[in-house]
Coordinates of C-alpha atoms (C1' of nucleotides) in Angstrom, one line a residue:
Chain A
X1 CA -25.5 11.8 -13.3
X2 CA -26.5 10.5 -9.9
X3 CA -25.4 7.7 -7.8
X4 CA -28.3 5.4 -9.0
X5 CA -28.2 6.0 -12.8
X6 CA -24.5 5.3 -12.5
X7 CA -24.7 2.2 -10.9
X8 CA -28.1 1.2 -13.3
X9 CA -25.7 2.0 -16.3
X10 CA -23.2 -0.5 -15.3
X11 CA -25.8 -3.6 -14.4
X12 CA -24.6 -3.2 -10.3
X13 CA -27.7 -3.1 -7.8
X14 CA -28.2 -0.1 -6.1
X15 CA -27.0 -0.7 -2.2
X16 CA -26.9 1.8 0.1
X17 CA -23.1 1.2 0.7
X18 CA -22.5 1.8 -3.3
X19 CA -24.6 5.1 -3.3
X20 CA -23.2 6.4 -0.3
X21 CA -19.7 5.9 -1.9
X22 CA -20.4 7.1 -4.9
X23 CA -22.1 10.3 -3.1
X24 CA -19.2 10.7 -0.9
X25 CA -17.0 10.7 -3.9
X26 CA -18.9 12.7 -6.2
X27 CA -18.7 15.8 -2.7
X28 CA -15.2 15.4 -2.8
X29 CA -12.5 18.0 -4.3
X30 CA -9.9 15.1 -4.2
X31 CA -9.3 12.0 -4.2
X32 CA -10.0 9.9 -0.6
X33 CA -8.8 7.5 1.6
X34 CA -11.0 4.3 2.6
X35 CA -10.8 6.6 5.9
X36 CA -12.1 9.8 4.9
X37 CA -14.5 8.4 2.9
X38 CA -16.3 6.0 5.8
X39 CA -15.8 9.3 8.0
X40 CA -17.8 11.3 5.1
X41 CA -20.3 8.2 5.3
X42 CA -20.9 8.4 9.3
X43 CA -18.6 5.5 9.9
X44 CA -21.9 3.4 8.6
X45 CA -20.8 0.5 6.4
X46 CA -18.2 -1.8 7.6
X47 CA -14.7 -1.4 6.2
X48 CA -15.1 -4.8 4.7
X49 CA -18.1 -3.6 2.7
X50 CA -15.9 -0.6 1.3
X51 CA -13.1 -2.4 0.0
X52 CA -15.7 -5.0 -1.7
X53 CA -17.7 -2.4 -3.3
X54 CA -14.8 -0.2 -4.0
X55 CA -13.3 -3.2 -5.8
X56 CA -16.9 -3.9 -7.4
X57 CA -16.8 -0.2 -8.6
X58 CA -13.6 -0.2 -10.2
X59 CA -13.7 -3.3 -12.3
X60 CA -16.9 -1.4 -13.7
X61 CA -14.6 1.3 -14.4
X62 CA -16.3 3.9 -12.3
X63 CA -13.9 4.2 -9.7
X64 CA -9.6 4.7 -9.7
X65 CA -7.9 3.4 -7.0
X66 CA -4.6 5.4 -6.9
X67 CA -1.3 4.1 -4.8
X68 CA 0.9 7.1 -3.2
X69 CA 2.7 4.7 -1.0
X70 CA 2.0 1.8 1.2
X71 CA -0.5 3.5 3.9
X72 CA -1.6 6.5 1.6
X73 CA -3.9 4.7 -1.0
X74 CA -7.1 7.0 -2.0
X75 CA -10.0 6.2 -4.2
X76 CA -11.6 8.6 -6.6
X77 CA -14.4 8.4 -8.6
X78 CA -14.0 7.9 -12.6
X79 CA -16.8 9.7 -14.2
X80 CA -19.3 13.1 -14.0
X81 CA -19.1 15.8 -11.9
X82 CA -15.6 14.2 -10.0
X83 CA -12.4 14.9 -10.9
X84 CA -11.4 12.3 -13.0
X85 CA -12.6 12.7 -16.2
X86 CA -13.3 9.4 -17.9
X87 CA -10.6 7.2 -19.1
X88 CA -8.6 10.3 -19.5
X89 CA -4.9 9.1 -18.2
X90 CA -3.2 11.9 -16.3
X91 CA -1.2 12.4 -13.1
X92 CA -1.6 12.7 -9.7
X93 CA 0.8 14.9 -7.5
X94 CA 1.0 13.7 -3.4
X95 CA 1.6 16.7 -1.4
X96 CA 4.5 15.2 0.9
X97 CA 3.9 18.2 3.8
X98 CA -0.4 18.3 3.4
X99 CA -0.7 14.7 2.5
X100 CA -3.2 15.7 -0.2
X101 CA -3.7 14.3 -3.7
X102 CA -4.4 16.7 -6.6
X103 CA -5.4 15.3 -10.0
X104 CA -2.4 16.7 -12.4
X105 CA -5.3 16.9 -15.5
X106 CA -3.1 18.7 -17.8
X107 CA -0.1 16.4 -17.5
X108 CA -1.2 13.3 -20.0
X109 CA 2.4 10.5 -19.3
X110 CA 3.1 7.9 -22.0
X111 CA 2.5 6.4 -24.4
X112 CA 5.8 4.3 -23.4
X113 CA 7.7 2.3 -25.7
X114 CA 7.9 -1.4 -23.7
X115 CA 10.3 -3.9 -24.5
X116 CA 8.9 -6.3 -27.1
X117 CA 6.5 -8.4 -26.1
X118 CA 5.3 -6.4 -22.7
X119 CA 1.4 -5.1 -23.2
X120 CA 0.0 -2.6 -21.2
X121 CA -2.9 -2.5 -19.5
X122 CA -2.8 0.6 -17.0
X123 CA -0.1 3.1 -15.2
X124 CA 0.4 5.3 -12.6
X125 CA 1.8 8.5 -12.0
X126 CA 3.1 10.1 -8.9
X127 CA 4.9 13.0 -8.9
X128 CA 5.6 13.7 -5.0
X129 CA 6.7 17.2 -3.2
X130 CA 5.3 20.4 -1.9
X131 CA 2.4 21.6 -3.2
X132 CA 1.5 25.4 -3.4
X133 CA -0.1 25.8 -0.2
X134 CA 3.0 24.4 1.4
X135 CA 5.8 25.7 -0.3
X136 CA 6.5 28.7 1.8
Chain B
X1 CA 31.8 -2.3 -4.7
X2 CA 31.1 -4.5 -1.4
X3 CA 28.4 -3.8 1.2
X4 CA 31.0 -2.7 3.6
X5 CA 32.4 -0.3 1.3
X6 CA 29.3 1.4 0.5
X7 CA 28.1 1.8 4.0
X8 CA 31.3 3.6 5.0
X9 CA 31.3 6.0 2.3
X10 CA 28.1 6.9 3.2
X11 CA 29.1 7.3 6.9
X12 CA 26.6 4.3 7.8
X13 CA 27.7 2.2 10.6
X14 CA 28.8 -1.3 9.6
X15 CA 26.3 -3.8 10.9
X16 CA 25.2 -7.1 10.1
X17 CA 21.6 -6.6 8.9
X18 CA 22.8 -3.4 7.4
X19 CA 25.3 -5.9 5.2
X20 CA 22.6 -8.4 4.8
X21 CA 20.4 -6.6 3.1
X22 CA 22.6 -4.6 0.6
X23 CA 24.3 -8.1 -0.4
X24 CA 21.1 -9.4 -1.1
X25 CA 19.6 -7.0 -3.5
X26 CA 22.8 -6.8 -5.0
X27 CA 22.1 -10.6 -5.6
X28 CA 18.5 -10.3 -6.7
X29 CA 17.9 -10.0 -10.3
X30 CA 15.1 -7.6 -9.6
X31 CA 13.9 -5.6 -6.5
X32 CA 12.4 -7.5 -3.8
X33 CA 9.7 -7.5 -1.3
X34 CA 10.8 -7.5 2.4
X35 CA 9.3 -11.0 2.7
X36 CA 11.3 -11.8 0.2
X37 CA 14.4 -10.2 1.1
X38 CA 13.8 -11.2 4.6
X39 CA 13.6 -15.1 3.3
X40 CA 17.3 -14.6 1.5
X41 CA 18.7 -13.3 4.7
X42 CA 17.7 -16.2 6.5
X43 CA 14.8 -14.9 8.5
X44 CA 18.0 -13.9 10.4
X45 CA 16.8 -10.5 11.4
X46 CA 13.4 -8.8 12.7
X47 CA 11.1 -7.1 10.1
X48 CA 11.3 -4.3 12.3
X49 CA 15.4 -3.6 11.8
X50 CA 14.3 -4.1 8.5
X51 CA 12.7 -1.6 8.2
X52 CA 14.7 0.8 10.1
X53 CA 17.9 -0.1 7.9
X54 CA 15.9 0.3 5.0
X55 CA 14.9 3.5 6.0
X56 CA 18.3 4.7 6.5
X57 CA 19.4 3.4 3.3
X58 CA 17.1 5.2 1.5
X59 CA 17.7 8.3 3.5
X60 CA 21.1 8.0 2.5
X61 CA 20.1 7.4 -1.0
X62 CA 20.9 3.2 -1.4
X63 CA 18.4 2.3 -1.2
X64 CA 14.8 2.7 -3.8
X65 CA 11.5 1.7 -2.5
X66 CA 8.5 1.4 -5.0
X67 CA 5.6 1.2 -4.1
X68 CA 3.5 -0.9 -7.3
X69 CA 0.2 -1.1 -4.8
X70 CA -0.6 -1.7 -1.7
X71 CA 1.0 -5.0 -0.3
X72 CA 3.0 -4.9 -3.6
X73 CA 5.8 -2.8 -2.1
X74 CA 9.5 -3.7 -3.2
X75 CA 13.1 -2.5 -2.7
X76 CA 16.0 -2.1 -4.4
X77 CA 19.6 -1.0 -4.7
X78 CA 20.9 2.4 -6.5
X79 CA 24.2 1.4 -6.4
X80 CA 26.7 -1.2 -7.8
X81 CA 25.8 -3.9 -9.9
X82 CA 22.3 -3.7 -8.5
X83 CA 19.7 -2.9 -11.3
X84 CA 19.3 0.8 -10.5
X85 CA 21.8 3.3 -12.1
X86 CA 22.6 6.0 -9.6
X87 CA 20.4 9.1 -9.5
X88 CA 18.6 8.0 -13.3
X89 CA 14.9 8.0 -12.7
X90 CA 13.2 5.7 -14.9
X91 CA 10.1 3.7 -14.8
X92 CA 9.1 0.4 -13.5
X93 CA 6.9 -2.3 -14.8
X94 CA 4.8 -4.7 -12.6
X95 CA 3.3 -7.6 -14.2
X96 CA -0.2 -8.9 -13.1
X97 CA 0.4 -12.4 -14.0
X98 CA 3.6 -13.0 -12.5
X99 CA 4.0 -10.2 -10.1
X100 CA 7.5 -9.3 -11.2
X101 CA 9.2 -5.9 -11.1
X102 CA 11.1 -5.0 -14.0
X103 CA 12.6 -1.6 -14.3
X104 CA 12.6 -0.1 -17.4
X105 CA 16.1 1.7 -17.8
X106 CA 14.7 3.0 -21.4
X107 CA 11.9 4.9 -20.2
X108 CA 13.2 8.3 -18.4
X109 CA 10.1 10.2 -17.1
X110 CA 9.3 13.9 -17.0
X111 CA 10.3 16.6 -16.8
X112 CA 6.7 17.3 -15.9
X113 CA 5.5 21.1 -16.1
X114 CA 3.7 21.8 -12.7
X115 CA 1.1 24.6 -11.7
X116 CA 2.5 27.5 -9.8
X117 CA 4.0 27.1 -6.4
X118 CA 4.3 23.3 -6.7
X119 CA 7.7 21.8 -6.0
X120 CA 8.8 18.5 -7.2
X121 CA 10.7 16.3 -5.2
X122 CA 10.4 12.9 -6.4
X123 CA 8.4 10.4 -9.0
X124 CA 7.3 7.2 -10.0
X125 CA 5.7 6.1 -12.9
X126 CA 4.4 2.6 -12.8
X127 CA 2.6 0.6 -15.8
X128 CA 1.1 -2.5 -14.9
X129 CA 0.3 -4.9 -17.6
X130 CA 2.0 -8.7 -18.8
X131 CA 5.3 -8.9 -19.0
X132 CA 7.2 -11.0 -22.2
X133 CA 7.2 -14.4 -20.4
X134 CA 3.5 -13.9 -19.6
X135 CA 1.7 -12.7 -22.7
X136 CA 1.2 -16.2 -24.9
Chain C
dT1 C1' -47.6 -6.4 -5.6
dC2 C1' -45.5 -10.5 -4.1
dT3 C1' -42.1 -14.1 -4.5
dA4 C1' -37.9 -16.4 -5.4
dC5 C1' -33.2 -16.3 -6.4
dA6 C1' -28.9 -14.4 -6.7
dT7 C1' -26.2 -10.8 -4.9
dT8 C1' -24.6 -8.2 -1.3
dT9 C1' -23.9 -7.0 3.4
dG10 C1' -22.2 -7.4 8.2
dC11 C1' -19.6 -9.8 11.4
dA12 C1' -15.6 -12.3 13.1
dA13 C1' -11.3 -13.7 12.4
dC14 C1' -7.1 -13.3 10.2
dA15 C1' -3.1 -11.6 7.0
dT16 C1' 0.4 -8.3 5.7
dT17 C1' 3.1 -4.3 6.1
dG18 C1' 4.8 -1.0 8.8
dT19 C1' 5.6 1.9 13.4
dT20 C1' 6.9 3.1 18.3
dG21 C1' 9.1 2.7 23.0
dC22 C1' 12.6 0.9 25.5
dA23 C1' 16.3 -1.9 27.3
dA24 C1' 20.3 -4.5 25.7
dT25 C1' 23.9 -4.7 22.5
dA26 C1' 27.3 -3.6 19.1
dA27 C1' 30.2 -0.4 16.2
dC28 C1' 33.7 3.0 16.0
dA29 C1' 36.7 6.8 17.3
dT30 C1' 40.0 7.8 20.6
Chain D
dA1 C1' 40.8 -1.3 25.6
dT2 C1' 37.1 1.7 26.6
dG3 C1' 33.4 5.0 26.4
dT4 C1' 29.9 7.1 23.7
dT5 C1' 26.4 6.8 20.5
dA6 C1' 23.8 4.5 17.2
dT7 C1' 21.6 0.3 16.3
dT8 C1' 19.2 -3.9 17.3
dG9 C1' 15.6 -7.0 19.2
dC10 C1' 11.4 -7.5 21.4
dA11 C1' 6.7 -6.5 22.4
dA12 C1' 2.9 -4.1 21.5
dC13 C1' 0.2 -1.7 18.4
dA14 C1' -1.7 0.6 14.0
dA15 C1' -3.5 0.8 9.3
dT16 C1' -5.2 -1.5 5.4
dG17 C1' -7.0 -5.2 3.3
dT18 C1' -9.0 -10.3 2.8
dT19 C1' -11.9 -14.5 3.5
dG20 C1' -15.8 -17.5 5.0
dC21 C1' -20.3 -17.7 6.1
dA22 C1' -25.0 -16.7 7.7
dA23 C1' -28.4 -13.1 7.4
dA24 C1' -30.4 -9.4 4.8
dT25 C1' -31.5 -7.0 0.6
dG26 C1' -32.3 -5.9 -4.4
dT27 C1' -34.4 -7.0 -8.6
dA28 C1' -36.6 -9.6 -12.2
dG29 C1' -40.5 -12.0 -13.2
dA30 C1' -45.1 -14.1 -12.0

DNA sequence: TCTACATTTGCAACATTGTTGCAATAACAT
DNA sequence: ATGTTATTGCAACAATGTTGCAAATGTAGA
């Protein structure tokens, strides 16, 4: 599915920003930072124009915003040919030497037993250490 | 067991900030931001040797940073009668109404079965939802 | 196809969190 | 008490993200 059926789908305009992020997603083999991605986009949208449409793009549900650590936040798209398979929980391992992210598909966390009266609405996974290319 | 004590049996010089900061997460009833911790302390001390004590805290394994999200970052002890049991990984819960940070001592993570060649050192799981005082 | 309206963008300014270099200071072993 | 080494404070900077507002753009409907 391409960047303007996606965005049709989900009642957003189609900007040139929002395709161009959702292209520069949908090239990627993992997940991005706001940097990488603007790189991958010629540096042609202002920053502030990212974060709004990433924001835009996640409340839709099309794009996951995941946290390694303060500084190392990427962005990865939700659905079709990216890595995230669609509202298919699962974790994400940080590669502490590489700095990459890798989508962990087959490990599937939870469900967690909360203390009564807690409701969840969404978690995160990070497992963090070498990955294969820099275990040596 | 008293800031002082805990810094030399770690072989950490005794200093004031050093002292500061252990005896206020040891006061708070869950881990802190560094505005916040900064705030208890007084604004006594510069964010900057803030962060450098914090750093060598955690390096000597006292200290726990987790990251919930970007500007969401918090701190806490591993020692003591701080909330964090030495050495027991368990997971955290950040509530989006009332931006507290509970850790959830019940919930022990893992372990998680990684592809070949990958080497875990460290993880975090995170679930983000309402905590008890904030679901009505 | 053109028009009007609501949405989105770009820009400027600012906020927060964290880092680095370096001189001055403080801690600890002797 | 003193010397050595680690630590602090300061200043400057870096990365990421947010807000207000005017100008530009997308889309539905005429």
């Amino acid at each position: 599915m391409d960047a303007a059926e996606l965005l049709h789908k989900h009642n957003l305009k189609k900007t040139s920003p929002r395709v161009a992020i959702i292209e520069a997603l949908q090239s990627a083999k993992s997940p991005m930072s706001e940097a990488e991605i603007s790189k991958l986009m010629g540096n042609h949208y202002e920053r502030t124009t990212f974060y709004r449409s990433a924001q835009t793009l996640e409340e839709a549900g099309l794009l996951h915003k995941i946290v390694v650590d303060k500084l190392q936040v990427r962005y990865a798209l939700n659905v079709g040919r990216s890595l995230h398979t669609v509202r298919t929980a699962h974790a994400h391992f940080y590669c502490n030497s590489c700095h990459e992210l890798i989508c962990l598909e087959h490990i599937h966390p939870g469900p967690y037993r909360l203390p009564a009266g807690f409701q969840s609405q969404e978690s995160e996974v990070i497992i963090k250490g070498l990955c294969d290319k820099c275990t040596l």
